[in-house]
Each structure stands twice: as structure tokens, then as C-alpha cells.
PDB file of C-alpha atoms and ligand atoms in Angstrom:
ATOM      1  CA  MET A  32     123.950 118.713 -10.788  1.00  0.00           C
ATOM      2  CA  ASN A  33     125.588 121.041  -8.653  1.00  0.00           C
ATOM      3  CA  ASP A  34     127.692 119.945  -5.665  1.00  0.00           C
ATOM      4  CA  THR A  35     126.855 121.825  -2.775  1.00  0.00           C
ATOM      5  CA  VAL A  36     125.811 119.711   0.350  1.00  0.00           C
ATOM      6  CA  SER A  37     123.849 121.701   3.471  1.00  0.00           C
ATOM      7  CA  GLU A  38     124.831 120.644   7.083  1.00  0.00           C
ATOM      8  CA  ALA A  39     121.137 119.124   7.356  1.00  0.00           C
ATOM      9  CA  GLU A  40     121.973 116.783   4.374  1.00  0.00           C
ATOM     10  CA  LEU A  41     125.676 116.058   5.418  1.00  0.00           C
ATOM     11  CA  ALA A  42     124.013 115.131   9.005  1.00  0.00           C
ATOM     12  CA  ALA A  43     121.263 112.599   7.096  1.00  0.00           C
ATOM     13  CA  GLY A  44     124.399 111.088   5.109  1.00  0.00           C
ATOM     14  CA  ARG A  45     126.078 110.464   8.244  1.00  0.00           C
ATOM     15  CA  GLY A  46     123.361 109.530  10.646  1.00  0.00           C
ATOM     16  CA  TYR A  47     122.147 107.036   8.035  1.00  0.00           C
ATOM     17  CA  GLU A  48     125.748 105.276   7.471  1.00  0.00           C
ATOM     18  CA  ARG A  49     125.895 105.023  11.618  1.00  0.00           C
ATOM     19  CA  LEU A  50     122.327 103.836  12.197  1.00  0.00           C
ATOM     20  CA  PHE A  51     121.113 102.334   9.063  1.00  0.00           C
ATOM     21  CA  VAL A  52     124.075 100.733   7.250  1.00  0.00           C
ATOM     22  CA  PRO A  53     125.874  98.092   9.950  1.00  0.00           C
ATOM     23  CA  ALA A  54     122.487  97.457  11.082  1.00  0.00           C
ATOM     24  CA  LEU A  55     120.580  96.706   7.622  1.00  0.00           C
ATOM     25  CA  PHE A  56     122.204  97.165   4.585  1.00  0.00           C
ATOM     26  CA  GLY A  57     125.298  96.212   4.981  1.00  0.00           C
ATOM     27  CA  PRO A  58     124.865  92.386   5.366  1.00  0.00           C
ATOM     28  CA  TRP A  59     123.242  92.371   2.171  1.00  0.00           C
ATOM     29  CA  THR A  60     126.041  93.343  -0.127  1.00  0.00           C
ATOM     30  CA  LYS A  61     127.762  89.735   0.068  1.00  0.00           C
ATOM     31  CA  HIS A  62     124.467  88.465  -1.333  1.00  0.00           C
ATOM     32  CA  VAL A  63     124.741  91.155  -4.136  1.00  0.00           C
ATOM     33  CA  ILE A  64     128.343  91.095  -4.929  1.00  0.00           C
ATOM     34  CA  ALA A  65     127.766  87.131  -5.369  1.00  0.00           C
ATOM     35  CA  ALA A  66     124.914  87.342  -7.529  1.00  0.00           C
ATOM     36  CA  ALA A  67     126.381  89.790  -9.691  1.00  0.00           C
ATOM     37  CA  ASP A  68     129.563  87.350 -10.226  1.00  0.00           C
ATOM     38  CA  ILE A  69     131.976  90.321  -9.745  1.00  0.00           C
ATOM     39  CA  GLN A  70     135.575  89.317 -11.031  1.00  0.00           C
ATOM     40  CA  LYS A  71     139.040  90.830 -10.470  1.00  0.00           C
ATOM     41  CA  GLY A  72     139.058  93.779 -12.881  1.00  0.00           C
ATOM     42  CA  SER A  73     135.341  94.176 -13.289  1.00  0.00           C
ATOM     43  CA  ARG A  74     134.154  97.592 -14.126  1.00  0.00           C
ATOM     44  CA  VAL A  75     131.453  98.259 -11.944  1.00  0.00           C
ATOM     45  CA  LEU A  76     128.436 100.846 -11.310  1.00  0.00           C
ATOM     46  CA  ASP A  77     126.655 100.779  -8.004  1.00  0.00           C
ATOM     47  CA  ILE A  78     123.535 102.847  -8.861  1.00  0.00           C
ATOM     48  CA  ALA A  79     122.020 104.367  -5.655  1.00  0.00           C
ATOM     49  CA  CYS A  80     124.982 103.702  -3.717  1.00  0.00           C
ATOM     50  CA  GLY A  81     123.789 105.873  -0.683  1.00  0.00           C
ATOM     51  CA  THR A  82     126.701 106.162   1.473  1.00  0.00           C
ATOM     52  CA  GLY A  83     128.518 103.576  -0.669  1.00  0.00           C
ATOM     53  CA  ILE A  84     128.741 100.366   1.350  1.00  0.00           C
ATOM     54  CA  LEU A  85     128.235  98.136  -1.519  1.00  0.00           C
ATOM     55  CA  ALA A  86     130.677  99.885  -3.449  1.00  0.00           C
ATOM     56  CA  ARG A  87     133.078  99.740  -1.096  1.00  0.00           C
ATOM     57  CA  ASP A  88     132.488  96.028  -0.727  1.00  0.00           C
ATOM     58  CA  ALA A  89     132.663  95.685  -4.379  1.00  0.00           C
ATOM     59  CA  ARG A  90     136.063  97.420  -4.635  1.00  0.00           C
ATOM     60  CA  SER A  91     137.602  94.694  -2.358  1.00  0.00           C
ATOM     61  CA  ALA A  92     136.393  91.949  -4.717  1.00  0.00           C
ATOM     62  CA  ILE A  93     137.620  93.573  -8.196  1.00  0.00           C
ATOM     63  CA  GLY A  94     141.306  93.924  -7.058  1.00  0.00           C
ATOM     64  CA  GLU A  95     144.173  96.392  -8.193  1.00  0.00           C
ATOM     65  CA  THR A  96     142.835  96.488 -11.983  1.00  0.00           C
ATOM     66  CA  GLY A  97     139.058  97.015 -12.104  1.00  0.00           C
ATOM     67  CA  ARG A  98     137.254 100.380 -11.125  1.00  0.00           C
ATOM     68  CA  VAL A  99     133.785 101.180  -9.264  1.00  0.00           C
ATOM     69  CA  THR A 100     131.718 103.886  -9.428  1.00  0.00           C
ATOM     70  CA  GLY A 101     128.951 104.615  -7.083  1.00  0.00           C
ATOM     71  CA  LEU A 102     126.038 107.099  -8.145  1.00  0.00           C
ATOM     72  CA  ASP A 103     123.273 108.734  -5.831  1.00  0.00           C
ATOM     73  CA  PRO A 104     120.946 112.022  -6.040  1.00  0.00           C
ATOM     74  CA  ALA A 105     120.960 112.825  -2.433  1.00  0.00           C
ATOM     75  CA  PRO A 106     123.927 115.376  -1.913  1.00  0.00           C
ATOM     76  CA  GLY A 107     124.150 114.004   1.578  1.00  0.00           C
ATOM     77  CA  MET A 108     124.822 110.592   0.781  1.00  0.00           C
ATOM     78  CA  ILE A 109     127.118 111.287  -1.959  1.00  0.00           C
ATOM     79  CA  ALA A 110     129.380 113.616   0.642  1.00  0.00           C
ATOM     80  CA  THR A 111     129.424 110.971   2.924  1.00  0.00           C
ATOM     81  CA  ALA A 112     130.282 108.236   0.338  1.00  0.00           C
ATOM     82  CA  GLN A 113     133.295 111.060  -0.348  1.00  0.00           C
ATOM     83  CA  GLU A 114     134.218 111.099   3.148  1.00  0.00           C
ATOM     84  CA  ILE A 115     134.394 107.541   3.891  1.00  0.00           C
ATOM     85  CA  ALA A 116     136.396 106.660   0.786  1.00  0.00           C
ATOM     86  CA  PRO A 117     137.783 110.002  -0.746  1.00  0.00           C
ATOM     87  CA  ASP A 118     139.886 107.758  -3.372  1.00  0.00           C
ATOM     88  CA  MET A 119     137.092 106.299  -4.984  1.00  0.00           C
ATOM     89  CA  GLU A 120     134.786 107.761  -7.829  1.00  0.00           C
ATOM     90  CA  TRP A 121     131.413 108.924  -6.481  1.00  0.00           C
ATOM     91  CA  VAL A 122     129.036 110.789  -8.785  1.00  0.00           C
ATOM     92  CA  ARG A 123     125.815 112.632  -8.074  1.00  0.00           C
ATOM     93  CA  GLY A 124     123.319 111.804 -10.488  1.00  0.00           C
ATOM     94  CA  SER A 125     119.788 109.902 -10.712  1.00  0.00           C
ATOM     95  CA  ALA A 126     119.478 106.285 -12.040  1.00  0.00           C
ATOM     96  CA  GLU A 127     116.980 107.577 -14.938  1.00  0.00           C
ATOM     97  CA  ASP A 128     119.584 109.879 -16.486  1.00  0.00           C
ATOM     98  CA  LEU A 129     123.115 108.298 -16.376  1.00  0.00           C
ATOM     99  CA  GLU A 130     125.838 110.539 -17.748  1.00  0.00           C
ATOM    100  CA  PHE A 131     128.079 107.499 -18.765  1.00  0.00           C
ATOM    101  CA  GLU A 132     128.456 106.545 -22.284  1.00  0.00           C
ATOM    102  CA  ASP A 133     127.272 103.531 -23.619  1.00  0.00           C
ATOM    103  CA  ALA A 134     128.501  99.789 -22.512  1.00  0.00           C
ATOM    104  CA  THR A 135     131.323 101.260 -19.838  1.00  0.00           C
ATOM    105  CA  PHE A 136     130.346  98.697 -17.084  1.00  0.00           C
ATOM    106  CA  ASP A 137     130.627  95.248 -16.798  1.00  0.00           C
ATOM    107  CA  ARG A 138     128.608  95.092 -13.587  1.00  0.00           C
ATOM    108  CA  VAL A 139     125.721  97.231 -12.489  1.00  0.00           C
ATOM    109  CA  LEU A 140     124.420  96.943  -9.157  1.00  0.00           C
ATOM    110  CA  CYS A 141     121.469  98.280  -7.540  1.00  0.00           C
ATOM    111  CA  GLN A 142     120.843  97.315  -3.572  1.00  0.00           C
ATOM    112  CA  PHE A 143     117.735  98.832  -2.193  1.00  0.00           C
ATOM    113  CA  GLY A 144     117.233 101.617  -4.366  1.00  0.00           C
ATOM    114  CA  MET A 145     114.744 100.947  -7.234  1.00  0.00           C
ATOM    115  CA  MET A 146     111.415 101.091  -5.504  1.00  0.00           C
ATOM    116  CA  PHE A 147     112.391 104.874  -4.636  1.00  0.00           C
ATOM    117  CA  PHE A 148     112.917 105.569  -8.471  1.00  0.00           C
ATOM    118  CA  GLN A 149     110.535 108.277  -9.767  1.00  0.00           C
ATOM    119  CA  HIS A 150     110.788 105.863 -13.320  1.00  0.00           C
ATOM    120  CA  PRO A 151     112.040 102.585 -12.654  1.00  0.00           C
ATOM    121  CA  GLN A 152     111.712 101.616 -16.234  1.00  0.00           C
ATOM    122  CA  LYS A 153     113.514 104.151 -17.851  1.00  0.00           C
ATOM    123  CA  ALA A 154     116.187 103.573 -15.247  1.00  0.00           C
ATOM    124  CA  VAL A 155     116.548  99.891 -16.208  1.00  0.00           C
ATOM    125  CA  LYS A 156     116.905 100.849 -19.617  1.00  0.00           C
ATOM    126  CA  GLU A 157     119.805 103.078 -18.452  1.00  0.00           C
ATOM    127  CA  MET A 158     120.889 100.298 -16.894  1.00  0.00           C
ATOM    128  CA  TYR A 159     121.045  98.131 -19.845  1.00  0.00           C
ATOM    129  CA  ARG A 160     122.612 101.012 -22.100  1.00  0.00           C
ATOM    130  CA  VAL A 161     125.638 101.813 -19.749  1.00  0.00           C
ATOM    131  CA  MET A 162     126.567  97.634 -19.512  1.00  0.00           C
ATOM    132  CA  ALA A 163     128.964  96.121 -21.855  1.00  0.00           C
ATOM    133  CA  PRO A 164     127.742  93.004 -23.746  1.00  0.00           C
ATOM    134  CA  GLY A 165     128.409  90.119 -21.737  1.00  0.00           C
ATOM    135  CA  GLY A 166     127.757  92.559 -18.361  1.00  0.00           C
ATOM    136  CA  ARG A 167     125.745  91.004 -15.608  1.00  0.00           C
ATOM    137  CA  LEU A 168     123.038  92.923 -13.145  1.00  0.00           C
ATOM    138  CA  ALA A 169     122.163  92.427  -9.980  1.00  0.00           C
ATOM    139  CA  VAL A 170     119.162  94.216  -7.960  1.00  0.00           C
ATOM    140  CA  ALA A 171     118.205  93.691  -4.550  1.00  0.00           C
ATOM    141  CA  VAL A 172     114.632  94.913  -3.617  1.00  0.00           C
ATOM    142  CA  TRP A 173     112.832  93.951  -0.171  1.00  0.00           C
ATOM    143  CA  ASN A 174     110.179  91.512  -0.293  1.00  0.00           C
ATOM    144  CA  SER A 175     106.729  92.449   0.346  1.00  0.00           C
ATOM    145  CA  ILE A 176     106.187  94.003   4.311  1.00  0.00           C
ATOM    146  CA  VAL A 177     104.122  90.605   5.527  1.00  0.00           C
ATOM    147  CA  ASN A 178     107.523  88.999   4.526  1.00  0.00           C
ATOM    148  CA  ASN A 179     109.384  91.286   7.024  1.00  0.00           C
ATOM    149  CA  PRO A 180     107.086  91.386  10.145  1.00  0.00           C
ATOM    150  CA  ALA A 181     109.332  93.572  12.260  1.00  0.00           C
ATOM    151  CA  TYR A 182     108.616  96.610   9.995  1.00  0.00           C
ATOM    152  CA  GLU A 183     105.022  95.321   9.592  1.00  0.00           C
ATOM    153  CA  ASP A 184     105.314  96.103  13.474  1.00  0.00           C
ATOM    154  CA  ILE A 185     106.652  98.943  13.346  1.00  0.00           C
ATOM    155  CA  ILE A 186     104.388 100.379  10.446  1.00  0.00           C
ATOM    156  CA  ASP A 187     101.154  99.281  12.777  1.00  0.00           C
ATOM    157  CA  VAL A 188     102.765 101.422  15.328  1.00  0.00           C
ATOM    158  CA  LEU A 189     102.979 104.305  13.057  1.00  0.00           C
ATOM    159  CA  ASP A 190      99.651 104.077  11.106  1.00  0.00           C
ATOM    160  CA  GLU A 191      98.169 104.116  14.830  1.00  0.00           C
ATOM    161  CA  GLN A 192     100.281 106.788  17.011  1.00  0.00           C
ATOM    162  CA  VAL A 193     101.335 108.852  14.042  1.00  0.00           C
ATOM    163  CA  GLY A 194      99.068 108.397  11.092  1.00  0.00           C
ATOM    164  CA  ILE A 195      98.830 106.384   7.711  1.00  0.00           C
ATOM    165  CA  ALA A 196     101.373 109.119   6.091  1.00  0.00           C
ATOM    166  CA  ALA A 197     104.038 108.180   8.535  1.00  0.00           C
ATOM    167  CA  GLY A 198     102.875 104.432   8.142  1.00  0.00           C
ATOM    168  CA  ASP A 199     102.947 105.012   3.896  1.00  0.00           C
ATOM    169  CA  ALA A 200     106.697 106.352   4.341  1.00  0.00           C
ATOM    170  CA  LEU A 201     107.892 103.192   5.788  1.00  0.00           C
ATOM    171  CA  ARG A 202     105.638 101.202   3.112  1.00  0.00           C
ATOM    172  CA  LEU A 203     107.443 102.797   0.535  1.00  0.00           C
ATOM    173  CA  PRO A 204     110.656 100.628   0.788  1.00  0.00           C
ATOM    174  CA  PHE A 205     108.711  97.337   0.673  1.00  0.00           C
ATOM    175  CA  SER A 206     106.542  98.457  -2.515  1.00  0.00           C
ATOM    176  CA  MET A 207     108.511  96.060  -4.980  1.00  0.00           C
ATOM    177  CA  GLY A 208     107.858  92.829  -2.798  1.00  0.00           C
ATOM    178  CA  ASP A 209     106.432  91.144  -6.170  1.00  0.00           C
ATOM    179  CA  ALA A 210     109.651  90.284  -7.742  1.00  0.00           C
ATOM    180  CA  SER A 211     107.948  89.777 -11.049  1.00  0.00           C
ATOM    181  CA  GLU A 212     107.644  93.604 -11.082  1.00  0.00           C
ATOM    182  CA  VAL A 213     111.305  93.530 -11.212  1.00  0.00           C
ATOM    183  CA  THR A 214     111.912  90.872 -13.788  1.00  0.00           C
ATOM    184  CA  LYS A 215     109.369  92.595 -15.866  1.00  0.00           C
ATOM    185  CA  LEU A 216     111.289  95.612 -16.172  1.00  0.00           C
ATOM    186  CA  LEU A 217     114.306  94.151 -17.044  1.00  0.00           C
ATOM    187  CA  ASP A 218     112.207  91.972 -19.768  1.00  0.00           C
ATOM    188  CA  ASN A 219     111.280  95.194 -21.185  1.00  0.00           C
ATOM    189  CA  SER A 220     114.288  96.582 -21.455  1.00  0.00           C
ATOM    190  CA  GLY A 221     116.254  93.812 -23.447  1.00  0.00           C
ATOM    191  CA  PHE A 222     118.021  91.738 -20.605  1.00  0.00           C
ATOM    192  CA  SER A 223     118.162  88.078 -20.502  1.00  0.00           C
ATOM    193  CA  ASP A 224     118.715  85.261 -18.128  1.00  0.00           C
ATOM    194  CA  ILE A 225     116.653  86.881 -15.894  1.00  0.00           C
ATOM    195  CA  ALA A 226     116.119  85.081 -12.148  1.00  0.00           C
ATOM    196  CA  ALA A 227     114.811  86.305  -8.892  1.00  0.00           C
ATOM    197  CA  ASP A 228     116.065  84.474  -5.901  1.00  0.00           C
ATOM    198  CA  THR A 229     114.353  85.053  -2.553  1.00  0.00           C
ATOM    199  CA  ARG A 230     116.852  85.196   0.348  1.00  0.00           C
ATOM    200  CA  THR A 231     116.884  86.147   4.145  1.00  0.00           C
ATOM    201  CA  GLU A 232     119.688  87.832   6.497  1.00  0.00           C
ATOM    202  CA  GLN A 233     119.458  89.022   9.666  1.00  0.00           C
ATOM    203  CA  ALA A 234     119.261  92.747  10.655  1.00  0.00           C
ATOM    204  CA  ASN A 235     120.821  93.284  14.012  1.00  0.00           C
ATOM    205  CA  PHE A 236     120.142  96.928  15.775  1.00  0.00           C
ATOM    206  CA  PRO A 237     121.717  98.154  19.483  1.00  0.00           C
ATOM    207  CA  SER A 238     118.350  97.709  20.499  1.00  0.00           C
ATOM    208  CA  ALA A 239     114.516  98.012  19.381  1.00  0.00           C
ATOM    209  CA  ARG A 240     114.429 101.071  20.582  1.00  0.00           C
ATOM    210  CA  ALA A 241     117.344 102.453  18.418  1.00  0.00           C
ATOM    211  CA  MET A 242     115.725 100.517  15.676  1.00  0.00           C
ATOM    212  CA  VAL A 243     112.879 102.611  15.978  1.00  0.00           C
ATOM    213  CA  GLU A 244     114.405 106.079  16.419  1.00  0.00           C
ATOM    214  CA  ALA A 245     116.266 105.419  13.464  1.00  0.00           C
ATOM    215  CA  GLU A 246     112.779 105.450  11.488  1.00  0.00           C
ATOM    216  CA  LEU A 247     111.785 108.320  13.496  1.00  0.00           C
ATOM    217  CA  ARG A 248     114.528 110.627  13.367  1.00  0.00           C
ATOM    218  CA  GLY A 249     116.282 109.584  10.392  1.00  0.00           C
ATOM    219  CA  TRP A 250     113.561 107.973   7.752  1.00  0.00           C
ATOM    220  CA  LEU A 251     110.305 109.986   8.422  1.00  0.00           C
ATOM    221  CA  PRO A 252     111.760 113.144   8.278  1.00  0.00           C
ATOM    222  CA  LEU A 253     112.769 112.522   4.532  1.00  0.00           C
ATOM    223  CA  PHE A 254     108.813 112.858   4.090  1.00  0.00           C
ATOM    224  CA  ASP A 255     108.855 116.126   6.055  1.00  0.00           C
ATOM    225  CA  ILE A 256     107.174 113.907   8.857  1.00  0.00           C
ATOM    226  CA  ASN A 257     108.799 115.478  12.074  1.00  0.00           C
ATOM    227  CA  LEU A 258     107.759 114.236  15.279  1.00  0.00           C
ATOM    228  CA  ASP A 259     108.193 116.350  18.882  1.00  0.00           C
ATOM    229  CA  GLU A 260     110.052 114.675  21.368  1.00  0.00           C
ATOM    230  CA  GLU A 261     106.607 113.853  23.503  1.00  0.00           C
ATOM    231  CA  GLU A 262     105.637 112.343  20.110  1.00  0.00           C
ATOM    232  CA  ILE A 263     108.573 110.111  19.583  1.00  0.00           C
ATOM    233  CA  ALA A 264     108.697 108.746  23.523  1.00  0.00           C
ATOM    234  CA  GLU A 265     104.611 107.805  22.634  1.00  0.00           C
ATOM    235  CA  VAL A 266     105.597 105.796  19.668  1.00  0.00           C
ATOM    236  CA  LEU A 267     108.866 104.324  21.584  1.00  0.00           C
ATOM    237  CA  THR A 268     106.819 103.455  24.651  1.00  0.00           C
ATOM    238  CA  ARG A 269     104.081 101.494  22.252  1.00  0.00           C
ATOM    239  CA  SER A 270     107.091 100.353  20.041  1.00  0.00           C
ATOM    240  CA  ASP A 271     108.823  98.847  23.091  1.00  0.00           C
ATOM    241  CA  ILE A 272     105.913  96.495  23.878  1.00  0.00           C
ATOM    242  CA  LEU A 273     105.365  95.207  20.431  1.00  0.00           C
ATOM    243  CA  LEU A 274     108.913  94.443  19.629  1.00  0.00           C
ATOM    244  CA  ALA A 275     110.478  92.776  22.784  1.00  0.00           C
ATOM    245  CA  LYS A 276     109.737  89.276  21.003  1.00  0.00           C
ATOM    246  CA  TYR A 277     113.184  90.443  18.844  1.00  0.00           C
ATOM    247  CA  ALA A 278     115.152  91.440  21.917  1.00  0.00           C
ATOM    248  CA  THR A 279     118.381  89.265  22.483  1.00  0.00           C
ATOM    249  CA  PRO A 280     119.509  88.691  26.464  1.00  0.00           C
ATOM    250  CA  SER A 281     121.972  91.351  25.769  1.00  0.00           C
ATOM    251  CA  GLY A 282     119.154  93.903  24.694  1.00  0.00           C
ATOM    252  CA  GLU A 283     119.894  94.041  20.591  1.00  0.00           C
ATOM    253  CA  ALA A 284     117.186  93.675  17.984  1.00  0.00           C
ATOM    254  CA  VAL A 285     117.654  90.775  15.992  1.00  0.00           C
ATOM    255  CA  PHE A 286     115.371  89.866  13.605  1.00  0.00           C
ATOM    256  CA  PRO A 287     115.231  88.195  10.254  1.00  0.00           C
ATOM    257  CA  THR A 288     114.709  90.143   6.743  1.00  0.00           C
ATOM    258  CA  SER A 289     113.661  89.094   3.650  1.00  0.00           C
ATOM    259  CA  ALA A 290     114.925  90.325  -0.070  1.00  0.00           C
ATOM    260  CA  HIS A 291     114.704  89.296  -3.429  1.00  0.00           C
ATOM    261  CA  VAL A 292     118.237  89.315  -5.501  1.00  0.00           C
ATOM    262  CA  VAL A 293     117.496  89.782  -9.271  1.00  0.00           C
ATOM    263  CA  THR A 294     120.103  89.044 -11.505  1.00  0.00           C
ATOM    264  CA  ALA A 295     120.145  89.248 -15.632  1.00  0.00           C
ATOM    265  CA  SER A 296     122.945  89.957 -18.521  1.00  0.00           C
ATOM    266  CA  LYS A 297     123.043  91.287 -21.306  1.00  0.00           C
ATOM    267  CA  ARG A 298     124.030  89.518 -24.615  1.00  0.00           C
TER     268      ARG A 298
HETATM  269  C1  LIG B 425     117.760 102.831   1.065  1.00  0.00           C
HETATM  270  S1  LIG B 425     118.740 103.708   0.186  1.00  0.00           S
HETATM  271  C2  LIG B 425     120.060 102.391   0.003  1.00  0.00           C
HETATM  272  C3  LIG B 425     121.586 102.913  -0.468  1.00  0.00           C
HETATM  273  C4  LIG B 425     122.771 102.070  -0.421  1.00  0.00           C
HETATM  274  N1  LIG B 425     122.271 101.280  -2.027  1.00  0.00           N
HETATM  275  C5  LIG B 425     122.716 101.083   0.375  1.00  0.00           C
HETATM  276  O1  LIG B 425     122.237  99.505   0.469  1.00  0.00           O
HETATM  277  O2  LIG B 425     122.798 101.270   1.855  1.00  0.00           O
HETATM  278  C6  LIG B 425     118.195 104.156  -1.200  1.00  0.00           C
HETATM  279  C7  LIG B 425     119.153 105.286  -2.208  1.00  0.00           C
HETATM  280  O3  LIG B 425     118.387 105.383  -3.373  1.00  0.00           O
HETATM  281  C8  LIG B 425     118.516 106.697  -3.691  1.00  0.00           C
HETATM  282  N2  LIG B 425     117.881 107.076  -5.000  1.00  0.00           N
HETATM  283  C9  LIG B 425     116.406 107.743  -4.616  1.00  0.00           C
HETATM  284  N3  LIG B 425     115.856 108.136  -5.704  1.00  0.00           N
HETATM  285  C10 LIG B 425     116.765 107.592  -6.562  1.00  0.00           C
HETATM  286  C11 LIG B 425     117.346 107.897  -7.766  1.00  0.00           C
HETATM  287  N4  LIG B 425     116.215 108.656  -8.761  1.00  0.00           N
HETATM  288  N5  LIG B 425     118.636 107.401  -8.656  1.00  0.00           N
HETATM  289  C12 LIG B 425     119.300 106.805  -7.942  1.00  0.00           C
HETATM  290  N6  LIG B 425     119.358 106.667  -6.472  1.00  0.00           N
HETATM  291  C13 LIG B 425     118.247 107.071  -5.945  1.00  0.00           C
HETATM  292  C14 LIG B 425     118.830 107.827  -2.332  1.00  0.00           C
HETATM  293  O4  LIG B 425     119.192 108.729  -2.783  1.00  0.00           O
HETATM  294  C15 LIG B 425     119.174 106.431  -1.579  1.00  0.00           C
HETATM  295  O5  LIG B 425     120.354 106.724  -0.963  1.00  0.00           O
END
């Protein structure tokens, strides 16, 4: 893969880090790190690392002697990860075709990335290949949309006011809500001791508007759905009413999110 990154891609990566990471993804890293049982000195691979929040938190857990590598195909994500932590190893590449030698990592992590893979089974086989015997895997996937009602509310507004394609773009992250889908992929690839643990974590956006705007301006454009300012204003007016129930007295939007943390090991 070449290393060029456009201004638009970089802006998307920085936007993801600013809008989504502190509010939604950052709070989950402690669950994935604990599930992976990361040790001092572990060699860790974070697949679909995005802007690198999980890899950075894993680095704090491994001490001086370990090594953490983050991998993602999106140029703007990797460029932002590099910008935030230039001393870490960031690799542009796809989960389905890892450039690493066999048995190179003690821990393989993947937080909220698997539902976007073109070939999840191929990716899981690659995870198994690059893992050293005795290694451990931790994968987080969102629970189904009915178990993430704040997003169900936004999807209703998108379906109604923008169209089904916009609703579908926001359904995709919740498409592996049946944990058995993930455990089956792991089982087919040779992993053992497979277990799924369903957990809840609070999301905390500066406001309900900020939450919906992050989706409208940061997520939908990735699916070539670009709303004009008038359409954005209409969606925000409607979602203000629906999402008022999540507002705290100081105006933040706080709500529970649910995900499966699936673990497995390689004998
Ligand atoms: C919702 S983000 C999660 C990022 C990060 N793990 C986090 O928790 O903030 C999903 C990531 O999956 C990445 N992704 C999509 N397809 C991929 C693939 N085939 N291989 C690896 N990563 C992929 C995207 O580029 C994106 O950065």
C-alpha cells in the first residue's frame, strides 16, 4: 500500500479522534485489554486500530520490553495515529492480508473493526497465523442495535428523514450483534478456549447534537452520503426531540452501549 494521504482523509482521521474516540471508543479499551490479559513484555497487534486509542492504551500495559503494532487500511486513520504517537509502529494494511511473519505476536486485538471486514473469515485465519502458540485474542463487536437503543433512535430518524441507505450506514457497525457469528469464525480458524462476554459501557458525548452531527458529518460521508446544511438542520431538529431523554442537566448526552468481548487462545 502506498503511504500518501489526502487532506480530506487526514481531516476524517482527526475528526474521528476528536468526535468519536473520547465519547464512544476510548471507554472500551480497558475491557479489551483486560480480556486479552496483556502482560509486561507482550508483543501486541491491534488490527483495525483506527487512530490508535487501543494500541496506545495497550502500550501503557506492556511496559518497556513489549511491542505494540497498530494496523489499519484507512490512510487518514493511520496518519492521525502516527501524528499522535510518532514513536509507535503503525502499518497501513488490511486484516485479510497481514504482512507479518507467522507466530509474531503474543496478543492480537481488534476493537469494533470486524464488522467492516470484506472477508471476516480470512481475517480471523490471518489473526491465528500471526499469533504465537500460547497467545490470546480479544475482539470487541457491538451488540445488536436493539441493545444499543440510542443508535436505534438515530437510525429511525435517518430512515425517516434521509433514507434507508443512511439508516443502513449506521446499522452496519451493529451487524455482528450475534456473538455466535464471531465465535464460529474463531472456531473455524483453529482457536480454542473461545468465550464471549457481553458488557455495558457509558458513552458520553458533549451533547445529543454533537453525537448526531458526528454521524452526519463524520460517518455518512464515508458512504458517499453528504447532506446539505438544510438537511442537517432538519435531522438535528427531529433528533433533539428523540434524544432529549439522554441529556444530563449540564447538557451532555450520556447513554449505555453494549458490546461483546470475544476471547480465544492458540494452543
Ligand atoms: C469504528 S473504527 C474502530 C477503530 C479503533 N479500533 C477504535 O476502537 O477506535 C473501524 C476501523 O476498521 C477499519 N477497517 C475497515 N476495514 C478493515 C480491514 N479490512 N482491515 C482492517 N481494518 C479495517 C477502518 O479503517 C476503521 O479504522
